Amino acid sequence: MTPICLVGIGKIATDQHVPAINASPDWDLAATVSRTGTIDGVQAFTDFDQMLAETDIPVISLCLPPVPRYAYAAKAIAAGRHVMLEKPPGATLAEVHALADMARAAGVTLFTTWHSRMAPGVAPAKAWLADKQVTGVQITWKEDVRRWHPGQDWVFAPAGMGVFDPGINALSIITEILPMPIHLQAAELLFPSNCDTPIAAQMRWTENVIAEFDWRQEGPQSWDITVQTDAGGISLHDGGSRLVIDGAPQDVGPEREYPALYDRMADLVKDGVSDVDIGPMIHVADAMALGQRVTGEAFYL
C-alpha cells in the first residue's frame, strides 16, 4: 500500500475521501494536514511545509478550497510528490496549466479529479451516445446550498464559484458523455447583492444544449441531464447514479465515485503519467465572461 497524505479535513474529506482511502487496497492514509480537523489514528499536521519536511509520503490529495490549492500543489510538486486535486482543480485556468507544466518537469503525476464522471451511469451513457446524433440536451442542477455548505462563506467569495461549485459536476458529465464539442453562446447569472459569485445561472450552448443551475432549492434535490438523439432519448438522474434509456431504467452497478478516483490515481502513479482535464472549467470561465449579470436580494448561509 502506498502512503498518502490528505490535506484539508472538512466535510468532503470526511464524507468521501477518508472512507474511499480506507477501503482501498492501494492506499494507506499516513497523515493529514488541517488547521482544525483530524482523523483518529492518523498522524496530524497543522503545517503543510512541516509535513513535507518531516515525511517522505509520496502522494498528496488536496481537498482545500480552490484559492489556496495552487500554492499547496506547487510546493508538493517541487518536493517531488504526486498530487491529486479535488474539483475544481484550481481557482483559474492559468494556474492549472502552470501546475501541469511543473508536474511534467518534475516527473510526477498530477490528477485533476472530476468525481461525477465516476458516477455509475456516466460510462454507459457515453458508450450509448457515441454513435448517435444529439439533437438537444437539458441540464437541471438545483440543490440547497445551506444543506451542502453550511457556514462555508467562501463559496460566495471571489473564486468560490457560487452555484458553479455543484454545477461544474454537471459540466464534467456533459463534457465526458457528449460525442461532439460544444461552446457557450449565452448565459444569465444571478448574483445576490451581498455575494461575489452567482447563486443561479441559465446557459445556452451550441448543439441545442441548455442548463439551469440554482443553489436555492429546498426539499428534493435535482441533478438531472436529459439528452435527445436521432435514435431515442437518454437521461441521467441523481448526479449520474441512475440511467434511463428510452424510458427503461438501466442496471449500472453500485455508486463508487470517490473509490474510483483513488483507483485511477493509483493507476496513474503506477504508469508514471498525469491526467489533467480543464474542460469543465472552461465552460465556467466562459459563463463568467459572457454571462449577463443580474443582481438579486441578499442571501445568507
PDB file of N, CA, C and O in Angstrom, residues 147-204:
ATOM      1  N   ARG A 147     -27.760  23.174   2.888  1.00  0.00           N
ATOM      2  CA  ARG A 147     -27.631  21.777   3.292  1.00  0.00           C
ATOM      3  C   ARG A 147     -26.219  21.261   3.037  1.00  0.00           C
ATOM      4  O   ARG A 147     -25.652  20.532   3.852  1.00  0.00           O
ATOM      5  N   TRP A 148     -25.629  21.637   1.907  1.00  0.00           N
ATOM      6  CA  TRP A 148     -24.359  21.047   1.491  1.00  0.00           C
ATOM      7  C   TRP A 148     -23.138  21.863   1.885  1.00  0.00           C
ATOM      8  O   TRP A 148     -22.030  21.336   1.936  1.00  0.00           O
ATOM      9  N   HIS A 149     -23.324  23.155   2.135  1.00  0.00           N
ATOM     10  CA  HIS A 149     -22.191  24.012   2.518  1.00  0.00           C
ATOM     11  C   HIS A 149     -22.547  24.872   3.729  1.00  0.00           C
ATOM     12  O   HIS A 149     -22.431  26.097   3.683  1.00  0.00           O
ATOM     13  N   PRO A 150     -22.965  24.272   4.828  1.00  0.00           N
ATOM     14  CA  PRO A 150     -23.378  25.069   5.986  1.00  0.00           C
ATOM     15  C   PRO A 150     -22.236  25.909   6.545  1.00  0.00           C
ATOM     16  O   PRO A 150     -21.173  25.405   6.859  1.00  0.00           O
ATOM     17  N   GLY A 151     -22.455  27.210   6.578  1.00  0.00           N
ATOM     18  CA  GLY A 151     -21.467  28.117   7.155  1.00  0.00           C
ATOM     19  C   GLY A 151     -20.224  28.348   6.328  1.00  0.00           C
ATOM     20  O   GLY A 151     -19.304  29.049   6.768  1.00  0.00           O
ATOM     21  N   GLN A 152     -20.159  27.800   5.121  1.00  0.00           N
ATOM     22  CA  GLN A 152     -18.953  27.911   4.295  1.00  0.00           C
ATOM     23  C   GLN A 152     -19.056  29.156   3.396  1.00  0.00           C
ATOM     24  O   GLN A 152     -19.312  29.071   2.196  1.00  0.00           O
ATOM     25  N   ASP A 153     -18.825  30.306   3.988  1.00  0.00           N
ATOM     26  CA  ASP A 153     -18.992  31.565   3.263  1.00  0.00           C
ATOM     27  C   ASP A 153     -18.053  31.702   2.070  1.00  0.00           C
ATOM     28  O   ASP A 153     -18.302  32.517   1.169  1.00  0.00           O
ATOM     29  N   TRP A 154     -16.967  30.920   2.038  1.00  0.00           N
ATOM     30  CA  TRP A 154     -16.006  31.034   0.935  1.00  0.00           C
ATOM     31  C   TRP A 154     -16.643  30.727  -0.416  1.00  0.00           C
ATOM     32  O   TRP A 154     -16.155  31.192  -1.448  1.00  0.00           O
ATOM     33  N   VAL A 155     -17.765  29.984  -0.427  1.00  0.00           N
ATOM     34  CA  VAL A 155     -18.375  29.633  -1.718  1.00  0.00           C
ATOM     35  C   VAL A 155     -18.942  30.855  -2.419  1.00  0.00           C
ATOM     36  O   VAL A 155     -19.137  30.843  -3.643  1.00  0.00           O
ATOM     37  N   PHE A 156     -19.219  31.922  -1.667  1.00  0.00           N
ATOM     38  CA  PHE A 156     -19.737  33.146  -2.268  1.00  0.00           C
ATOM     39  C   PHE A 156     -18.684  34.249  -2.335  1.00  0.00           C
ATOM     40  O   PHE A 156     -18.997  35.386  -2.697  1.00  0.00           O
ATOM     41  N   ALA A 157     -17.446  33.931  -1.991  1.00  0.00           N
ATOM     42  CA  ALA A 157     -16.335  34.876  -2.108  1.00  0.00           C
ATOM     43  C   ALA A 157     -15.717  34.748  -3.500  1.00  0.00           C
ATOM     44  O   ALA A 157     -15.982  33.782  -4.231  1.00  0.00           O
ATOM     45  N   PRO A 158     -14.866  35.708  -3.917  1.00  0.00           N
ATOM     46  CA  PRO A 158     -14.204  35.582  -5.209  1.00  0.00           C
ATOM     47  C   PRO A 158     -13.513  34.234  -5.355  1.00  0.00           C
ATOM     48  O   PRO A 158     -12.847  33.768  -4.427  1.00  0.00           O
ATOM     49  N   ALA A 159     -13.698  33.595  -6.489  1.00  0.00           N
ATOM     50  CA  ALA A 159     -13.144  32.276  -6.823  1.00  0.00           C
ATOM     51  C   ALA A 159     -13.850  31.140  -6.094  1.00  0.00           C
ATOM     52  O   ALA A 159     -13.501  29.976  -6.280  1.00  0.00           O
ATOM     53  N   GLY A 160     -14.859  31.447  -5.279  1.00  0.00           N
ATOM     54  CA  GLY A 160     -15.620  30.382  -4.627  1.00  0.00           C
ATOM     55  C   GLY A 160     -16.546  29.652  -5.575  1.00  0.00           C
ATOM     56  O   GLY A 160     -17.055  28.592  -5.257  1.00  0.00           O
ATOM     57  N   MET A 161     -16.820  30.249  -6.724  1.00  0.00           N
ATOM     58  CA  MET A 161     -17.583  29.672  -7.830  1.00  0.00           C
ATOM     59  C   MET A 161     -19.091  29.725  -7.641  1.00  0.00           C
ATOM     60  O   MET A 161     -19.839  29.550  -8.606  1.00  0.00           O
ATOM     61  N   GLY A 162     -19.591  29.941  -6.410  1.00  0.00           N
ATOM     62  CA  GLY A 162     -21.027  30.015  -6.241  1.00  0.00           C
ATOM     63  C   GLY A 162     -21.707  28.754  -6.743  1.00  0.00           C
ATOM     64  O   GLY A 162     -21.246  27.638  -6.511  1.00  0.00           O
ATOM     65  N   VAL A 163     -22.804  28.928  -7.473  1.00  0.00           N
ATOM     66  CA  VAL A 163     -23.587  27.786  -7.953  1.00  0.00           C
ATOM     67  C   VAL A 163     -22.797  26.897  -8.914  1.00  0.00           C
ATOM     68  O   VAL A 163     -23.164  25.734  -9.144  1.00  0.00           O
ATOM     69  N   PHE A 164     -21.697  27.407  -9.431  1.00  0.00           N
ATOM     70  CA  PHE A 164     -20.870  26.566 -10.296  1.00  0.00           C
ATOM     71  C   PHE A 164     -20.051  25.550  -9.498  1.00  0.00           C
ATOM     72  O   PHE A 164     -19.477  24.634 -10.094  1.00  0.00           O
ATOM     73  N   ASP A 165     -20.011  25.682  -8.174  1.00  0.00           N
ATOM     74  CA  ASP A 165     -19.345  24.649  -7.377  1.00  0.00           C
ATOM     75  C   ASP A 165     -20.046  23.309  -7.569  1.00  0.00           C
ATOM     76  O   ASP A 165     -19.386  22.313  -7.883  1.00  0.00           O
ATOM     77  N   PRO A 166     -21.387  23.232  -7.421  1.00  0.00           N
ATOM     78  CA  PRO A 166     -22.043  21.987  -7.813  1.00  0.00           C
ATOM     79  C   PRO A 166     -22.261  21.881  -9.310  1.00  0.00           C
ATOM     80  O   PRO A 166     -22.191  20.787  -9.891  1.00  0.00           O
ATOM     81  N   GLY A 167     -22.540  23.013  -9.962  1.00  0.00           N
ATOM     82  CA  GLY A 167     -22.856  22.975 -11.389  1.00  0.00           C
ATOM     83  C   GLY A 167     -21.735  22.420 -12.249  1.00  0.00           C
ATOM     84  O   GLY A 167     -21.984  21.820 -13.300  1.00  0.00           O
ATOM     85  N   ILE A 168     -20.488  22.599 -11.791  1.00  0.00           N
ATOM     86  CA  ILE A 168     -19.366  22.080 -12.577  1.00  0.00           C
ATOM     87  C   ILE A 168     -19.395  20.555 -12.626  1.00  0.00           C
ATOM     88  O   ILE A 168     -18.822  19.950 -13.542  1.00  0.00           O
ATOM     89  N   ASN A 169     -20.096  19.929 -11.677  1.00  0.00           N
ATOM     90  CA  ASN A 169     -20.258  18.481 -11.752  1.00  0.00           C
ATOM     91  C   ASN A 169     -21.068  18.099 -12.990  1.00  0.00           C
ATOM     92  O   ASN A 169     -20.740  17.130 -13.688  1.00  0.00           O
ATOM     93  N   ALA A 170     -22.130  18.853 -13.261  1.00  0.00           N
ATOM     94  CA  ALA A 170     -22.910  18.609 -14.475  1.00  0.00           C
ATOM     95  C   ALA A 170     -22.065  18.852 -15.722  1.00  0.00           C
ATOM     96  O   ALA A 170     -22.125  18.084 -16.694  1.00  0.00           O
ATOM     97  N   LEU A 171     -21.259  19.917 -15.687  1.00  0.00           N
ATOM     98  CA  LEU A 171     -20.397  20.219 -16.830  1.00  0.00           C
ATOM     99  C   LEU A 171     -19.350  19.137 -17.030  1.00  0.00           C
ATOM    100  O   LEU A 171     -18.968  18.835 -18.163  1.00  0.00           O
ATOM    101  N   SER A 172     -18.882  18.537 -15.934  1.00  0.00           N
ATOM    102  CA  SER A 172     -17.908  17.454 -16.075  1.00  0.00           C
ATOM    103  C   SER A 172     -18.549  16.239 -16.730  1.00  0.00           C
ATOM    104  O   SER A 172     -17.885  15.502 -17.468  1.00  0.00           O
ATOM    105  N   ILE A 173     -19.839  16.030 -16.488  1.00  0.00           N
ATOM    106  CA  ILE A 173     -20.527  14.895 -17.104  1.00  0.00           C
ATOM    107  C   ILE A 173     -20.768  15.138 -18.584  1.00  0.00           C
ATOM    108  O   ILE A 173     -20.475  14.272 -19.427  1.00  0.00           O
ATOM    109  N   ILE A 174     -21.294  16.310 -18.944  1.00  0.00           N
ATOM    110  CA  ILE A 174     -21.608  16.515 -20.364  1.00  0.00           C
ATOM    111  C   ILE A 174     -20.345  16.576 -21.223  1.00  0.00           C
ATOM    112  O   ILE A 174     -20.358  16.152 -22.380  1.00  0.00           O
ATOM    113  N   THR A 175     -19.252  17.099 -20.669  1.00  0.00           N
ATOM    114  CA  THR A 175     -18.006  17.108 -21.448  1.00  0.00           C
ATOM    115  C   THR A 175     -17.432  15.707 -21.589  1.00  0.00           C
ATOM    116  O   THR A 175     -16.572  15.465 -22.442  1.00  0.00           O
ATOM    117  N   GLU A 176     -17.907  14.775 -20.772  1.00  0.00           N
ATOM    118  CA  GLU A 176     -17.480  13.383 -20.865  1.00  0.00           C
ATOM    119  C   GLU A 176     -18.370  12.573 -21.807  1.00  0.00           C
ATOM    120  O   GLU A 176     -17.874  11.759 -22.593  1.00  0.00           O
ATOM    121  N   ILE A 177     -19.682  12.782 -21.767  1.00  0.00           N
ATOM    122  CA  ILE A 177     -20.586  11.875 -22.482  1.00  0.00           C
ATOM    123  C   ILE A 177     -20.958  12.327 -23.880  1.00  0.00           C
ATOM    124  O   ILE A 177     -21.283  11.482 -24.729  1.00  0.00           O
ATOM    125  N   LEU A 178     -20.940  13.640 -24.153  1.00  0.00           N
ATOM    126  CA  LEU A 178     -21.399  14.091 -25.467  1.00  0.00           C
ATOM    127  C   LEU A 178     -20.390  13.720 -26.549  1.00  0.00           C
ATOM    128  O   LEU A 178     -19.179  13.901 -26.361  1.00  0.00           O
ATOM    129  N   PRO A 179     -20.870  13.240 -27.695  1.00  0.00           N
ATOM    130  CA  PRO A 179     -19.957  12.816 -28.757  1.00  0.00           C
ATOM    131  C   PRO A 179     -19.468  13.961 -29.640  1.00  0.00           C
ATOM    132  O   PRO A 179     -18.801  13.716 -30.644  1.00  0.00           O
ATOM    133  N   MET A 180     -19.785  15.199 -29.267  1.00  0.00           N
ATOM    134  CA  MET A 180     -19.370  16.352 -30.061  1.00  0.00           C
ATOM    135  C   MET A 180     -19.005  17.494 -29.119  1.00  0.00           C
ATOM    136  O   MET A 180     -19.474  17.556 -27.983  1.00  0.00           O
ATOM    137  N   PRO A 181     -18.159  18.413 -29.562  1.00  0.00           N
ATOM    138  CA  PRO A 181     -17.828  19.576 -28.723  1.00  0.00           C
ATOM    139  C   PRO A 181     -18.968  20.587 -28.722  1.00  0.00           C
ATOM    140  O   PRO A 181     -19.763  20.657 -29.665  1.00  0.00           O
ATOM    141  N   ILE A 182     -19.038  21.367 -27.655  1.00  0.00           N
ATOM    142  CA  ILE A 182     -19.997  22.459 -27.566  1.00  0.00           C
ATOM    143  C   ILE A 182     -19.285  23.688 -27.022  1.00  0.00           C
ATOM    144  O   ILE A 182     -18.233  23.578 -26.386  1.00  0.00           O
ATOM    145  N   HIS A 183     -19.851  24.859 -27.306  1.00  0.00           N
ATOM    146  CA  HIS A 183     -19.328  26.067 -26.674  1.00  0.00           C
ATOM    147  C   HIS A 183     -20.483  26.990 -26.314  1.00  0.00           C
ATOM    148  O   HIS A 183     -21.542  26.982 -26.953  1.00  0.00           O
ATOM    149  N   LEU A 184     -20.277  27.768 -25.273  1.00  0.00           N
ATOM    150  CA  LEU A 184     -21.330  28.605 -24.713  1.00  0.00           C
ATOM    151  C   LEU A 184     -21.676  29.745 -25.664  1.00  0.00           C
ATOM    152  O   LEU A 184     -20.794  30.370 -26.264  1.00  0.00           O
ATOM    153  N   GLN A 185     -22.981  30.031 -25.760  1.00  0.00           N
ATOM    154  CA  GLN A 185     -23.457  31.138 -26.585  1.00  0.00           C
ATOM    155  C   GLN A 185     -24.074  32.266 -25.767  1.00  0.00           C
ATOM    156  O   GLN A 185     -24.002  33.430 -26.153  1.00  0.00           O
ATOM    157  N   ALA A 186     -24.703  31.925 -24.633  1.00  0.00           N
ATOM    158  CA  ALA A 186     -25.340  32.953 -23.812  1.00  0.00           C
ATOM    159  C   ALA A 186     -25.514  32.425 -22.400  1.00  0.00           C
ATOM    160  O   ALA A 186     -25.616  31.211 -22.175  1.00  0.00           O
ATOM    161  N   ALA A 187     -25.564  33.360 -21.438  1.00  0.00           N
ATOM    162  CA  ALA A 187     -25.781  32.985 -20.045  1.00  0.00           C
ATOM    163  C   ALA A 187     -26.346  34.172 -19.282  1.00  0.00           C
ATOM    164  O   ALA A 187     -26.076  35.333 -19.604  1.00  0.00           O
ATOM    165  N   GLU A 188     -27.156  33.863 -18.285  1.00  0.00           N
ATOM    166  CA  GLU A 188     -27.643  34.866 -17.339  1.00  0.00           C
ATOM    167  C   GLU A 188     -27.290  34.380 -15.944  1.00  0.00           C
ATOM    168  O   GLU A 188     -27.648  33.258 -15.560  1.00  0.00           O
ATOM    169  N   LEU A 189     -26.588  35.194 -15.179  1.00  0.00           N
ATOM    170  CA  LEU A 189     -26.082  34.815 -13.866  1.00  0.00           C
ATOM    171  C   LEU A 189     -26.717  35.698 -12.802  1.00  0.00           C
ATOM    172  O   LEU A 189     -26.656  36.936 -12.895  1.00  0.00           O
ATOM    173  N   LEU A 190     -27.321  35.081 -11.797  1.00  0.00           N
ATOM    174  CA  LEU A 190     -27.961  35.821 -10.718  1.00  0.00           C
ATOM    175  C   LEU A 190     -27.025  35.903  -9.519  1.00  0.00           C
ATOM    176  O   LEU A 190     -26.657  34.877  -8.938  1.00  0.00           O
ATOM    177  N   PHE A 191     -26.624  37.117  -9.164  1.00  0.00           N
ATOM    178  CA  PHE A 191     -25.745  37.362  -8.031  1.00  0.00           C
ATOM    179  C   PHE A 191     -26.557  37.971  -6.882  1.00  0.00           C
ATOM    180  O   PHE A 191     -27.174  39.028  -7.056  1.00  0.00           O
ATOM    181  N   PRO A 192     -26.571  37.362  -5.704  1.00  0.00           N
ATOM    182  CA  PRO A 192     -27.137  38.066  -4.550  1.00  0.00           C
ATOM    183  C   PRO A 192     -26.377  39.378  -4.333  1.00  0.00           C
ATOM    184  O   PRO A 192     -25.168  39.456  -4.593  1.00  0.00           O
ATOM    185  N   SER A 193     -27.056  40.380  -3.827  1.00  0.00           N
ATOM    186  CA  SER A 193     -26.449  41.702  -3.708  1.00  0.00           C
ATOM    187  C   SER A 193     -25.245  41.719  -2.776  1.00  0.00           C
ATOM    188  O   SER A 193     -24.397  42.615  -2.870  1.00  0.00           O
ATOM    189  N   ASN A 194     -25.124  40.729  -1.898  1.00  0.00           N
ATOM    190  CA  ASN A 194     -24.019  40.693  -0.939  1.00  0.00           C
ATOM    191  C   ASN A 194     -22.986  39.619  -1.273  1.00  0.00           C
ATOM    192  O   ASN A 194     -22.132  39.304  -0.438  1.00  0.00           O
ATOM    193  N   CYS A 195     -23.042  39.049  -2.481  1.00  0.00           N
ATOM    194  CA  CYS A 195     -22.149  37.944  -2.847  1.00  0.00           C
ATOM    195  C   CYS A 195     -21.340  38.268  -4.091  1.00  0.00           C
ATOM    196  O   CYS A 195     -21.792  39.017  -4.976  1.00  0.00           O
ATOM    197  N   ASP A 196     -20.157  37.665  -4.177  1.00  0.00           N
ATOM    198  CA  ASP A 196     -19.272  37.883  -5.325  1.00  0.00           C
ATOM    199  C   ASP A 196     -19.363  36.771  -6.363  1.00  0.00           C
ATOM    200  O   ASP A 196     -18.686  36.831  -7.391  1.00  0.00           O
ATOM    201  N   THR A 197     -20.155  35.750  -6.094  1.00  0.00           N
ATOM    202  CA  THR A 197     -20.342  34.665  -7.045  1.00  0.00           C
ATOM    203  C   THR A 197     -21.836  34.399  -7.192  1.00  0.00           C
ATOM    204  O   THR A 197     -22.622  34.721  -6.300  1.00  0.00           O
ATOM    205  N   PRO A 198     -22.259  33.806  -8.313  1.00  0.00           N
ATOM    206  CA  PRO A 198     -23.698  33.654  -8.572  1.00  0.00           C
ATOM    207  C   PRO A 198     -24.337  32.539  -7.758  1.00  0.00           C
ATOM    208  O   PRO A 198     -23.701  31.546  -7.412  1.00  0.00           O
ATOM    209  N   ILE A 199     -25.629  32.716  -7.499  1.00  0.00           N
ATOM    210  CA  ILE A 199     -26.404  31.695  -6.801  1.00  0.00           C
ATOM    211  C   ILE A 199     -27.284  30.913  -7.773  1.00  0.00           C
ATOM    212  O   ILE A 199     -27.813  29.848  -7.434  1.00  0.00           O
ATOM    213  N   ALA A 200     -27.435  31.425  -8.996  1.00  0.00           N
ATOM    214  CA  ALA A 200     -28.221  30.742 -10.015  1.00  0.00           C
ATOM    215  C   ALA A 200     -27.684  31.131 -11.388  1.00  0.00           C
ATOM    216  O   ALA A 200     -27.063  32.191 -11.556  1.00  0.00           O
ATOM    217  N   ALA A 201     -27.915  30.265 -12.371  1.00  0.00           N
ATOM    218  CA  ALA A 201     -27.428  30.535 -13.730  1.00  0.00           C
ATOM    219  C   ALA A 201     -28.297  29.807 -14.741  1.00  0.00           C
ATOM    220  O   ALA A 201     -28.742  28.679 -14.503  1.00  0.00           O
ATOM    221  N   GLN A 202     -28.525  30.474 -15.869  1.00  0.00           N
ATOM    222  CA  GLN A 202     -29.158  29.852 -17.023  1.00  0.00           C
ATOM    223  C   GLN A 202     -28.198  29.994 -18.197  1.00  0.00           C
ATOM    224  O   GLN A 202     -27.657  31.079 -18.434  1.00  0.00           O
ATOM    225  N   MET A 203     -27.988  28.918 -18.949  1.00  0.00           N
ATOM    226  CA  MET A 203     -26.972  28.909 -20.002  1.00  0.00           C
ATOM    227  C   MET A 203     -27.476  28.218 -21.257  1.00  0.00           C
ATOM    228  O   MET A 203     -28.316  27.319 -21.184  1.00  0.00           O
ATOM    229  N   ARG A 204     -26.911  28.642 -22.384  1.00  0.00           N
ATOM    230  CA  ARG A 204     -27.240  28.027 -23.660  1.00  0.00           C
ATOM    231  C   ARG A 204     -25.969  27.842 -24.475  1.00  0.00           C
ATOM    232  O   ARG A 204     -25.194  28.776 -24.651  1.00  0.00           O
TER     233      ARG A 204
END
